[in-house]
Amino acid sequence: MNEDFTLSVIIPVYETPLESLKRALDSACALNIDHEILLVFDGEPNHELLRLATAYDHTRVHTLVIGHTGLPGAVRNQGILAARGHWITFMDADDELIPSGIEQLITFGVTHDFQIVQGESKKQMHNHTELCRLSTGEQEFIGQQSINHFLRSILLPDYGTGTSWAKIYNRSFLLNKNVRFEPIVPMEDTVFMFDAAVNADRIGFAPVPCYIYHRNGESLVTSFNPEYEKRITFCLNTFKRRVLRCNNQAISNAFNDYVIFYLMLIMLHFVFNPNNKLTKTERRKYFKTILNKNLYVNALRQGRFRDFSIPKRISCFALKHRLYLPMRAICAFRNHQLR
């Protein structure tokens, strides 16, 4: 396996705004280590994006064009195969790396011979910033029992462990263990991280900011998709089989909370989405129908909610007791925040 660089930065690109891609490239190019940047275009790029890419140092920024898939996970998989770095990191085309943080992760990973190293990330929405981190101090996860603690954190939403970004991965480890993104929408990141952690025996965390996630009102997360609930439910049921194979009660408990977290998202982005043209009667019907599905009935019955923030616990209470009007009010407030 050729390793011509210390780090490969893999960026899937599809109809990304020009200024956003420039911000991403500028942040990646500011790294002070030997690195390459792989822009993997999901389909033929427009002339402006391609011209921007070619304006950077051609020895550092490389482009790869694949047939359009519409699946970021499939695009990242092509990047893994094309990468030539000892380490790999993933970033979205409208986000930013924090170069000094990524460099510290690499030093930490090399020193301790880790296969995966996680750092801190910042979620930026308008004027609000949210810090996601696993701990306030360095942590090492070595051996099965310790790895199980890390696996559990992947299923908890407020630690940033379930995202593919804000981490570095040993490329040989990913290739040798055949760890790839399973391009199922919309949670391919968490499934990838779960598969990676199951196959790892040395994982580290360093409390250094290394990534800025820019959330905007036009993203797939906040826009309305009529297939959103069906896709979420299908993916959760698929993911559940992986969790059961671990045969670990703590991980199963965390998965129940993970299911409930996505149930909240279904309510926010589907049932009570302002762009959903359902009538009041139809909304109530969807609310009841979704809550009657076995996946959500069992999760609400068995969920512990201990790792949720207070606002999320209030949402859990409303869902568990099928309180339609409070849930509608919570979602209306949250949708107003996002926009």
Coordinates of C-alpha atoms in Angstrom, one line a residue, residues 11 29 42 47 63 80 107 139 165 184 188 191 212-213 219 229 238 241 272 277 295 325:
I11 CA -14.1 15.6 0.5
C29 CA -4.6 23.5 2.6
D42 CA -20.4 12.9 -7.3
H47 CA -17.2 24.5 -14.5
T63 CA -9.8 15.5 -8.2
I80 CA -10.7 5.6 0.7
T107 CA 0.8 13.2 16.8
Q139 CA -8.8 8.8 26.7
W165 CA -15.6 13.7 10.7
I184 CA -27.8 3.8 3.4
E188 CA -24.2 6.1 7.1
V191 CA -22.9 2.8 10.9
I212 CA -16.3 23.0 12.4
Y213 CA -19.6 21.7 11.1
S219 CA -29.4 21.3 4.3
E229 CA -39.6 8.6 8.1
T238 CA -31.0 -2.6 9.7
R241 CA -29.0 -6.3 13.8
F272 CA -44.1 18.8 12.2
K277 CA -48.5 20.2 3.8
L295 CA -39.2 -0.2 17.0
L325 CA -49.7 19.3 21.5

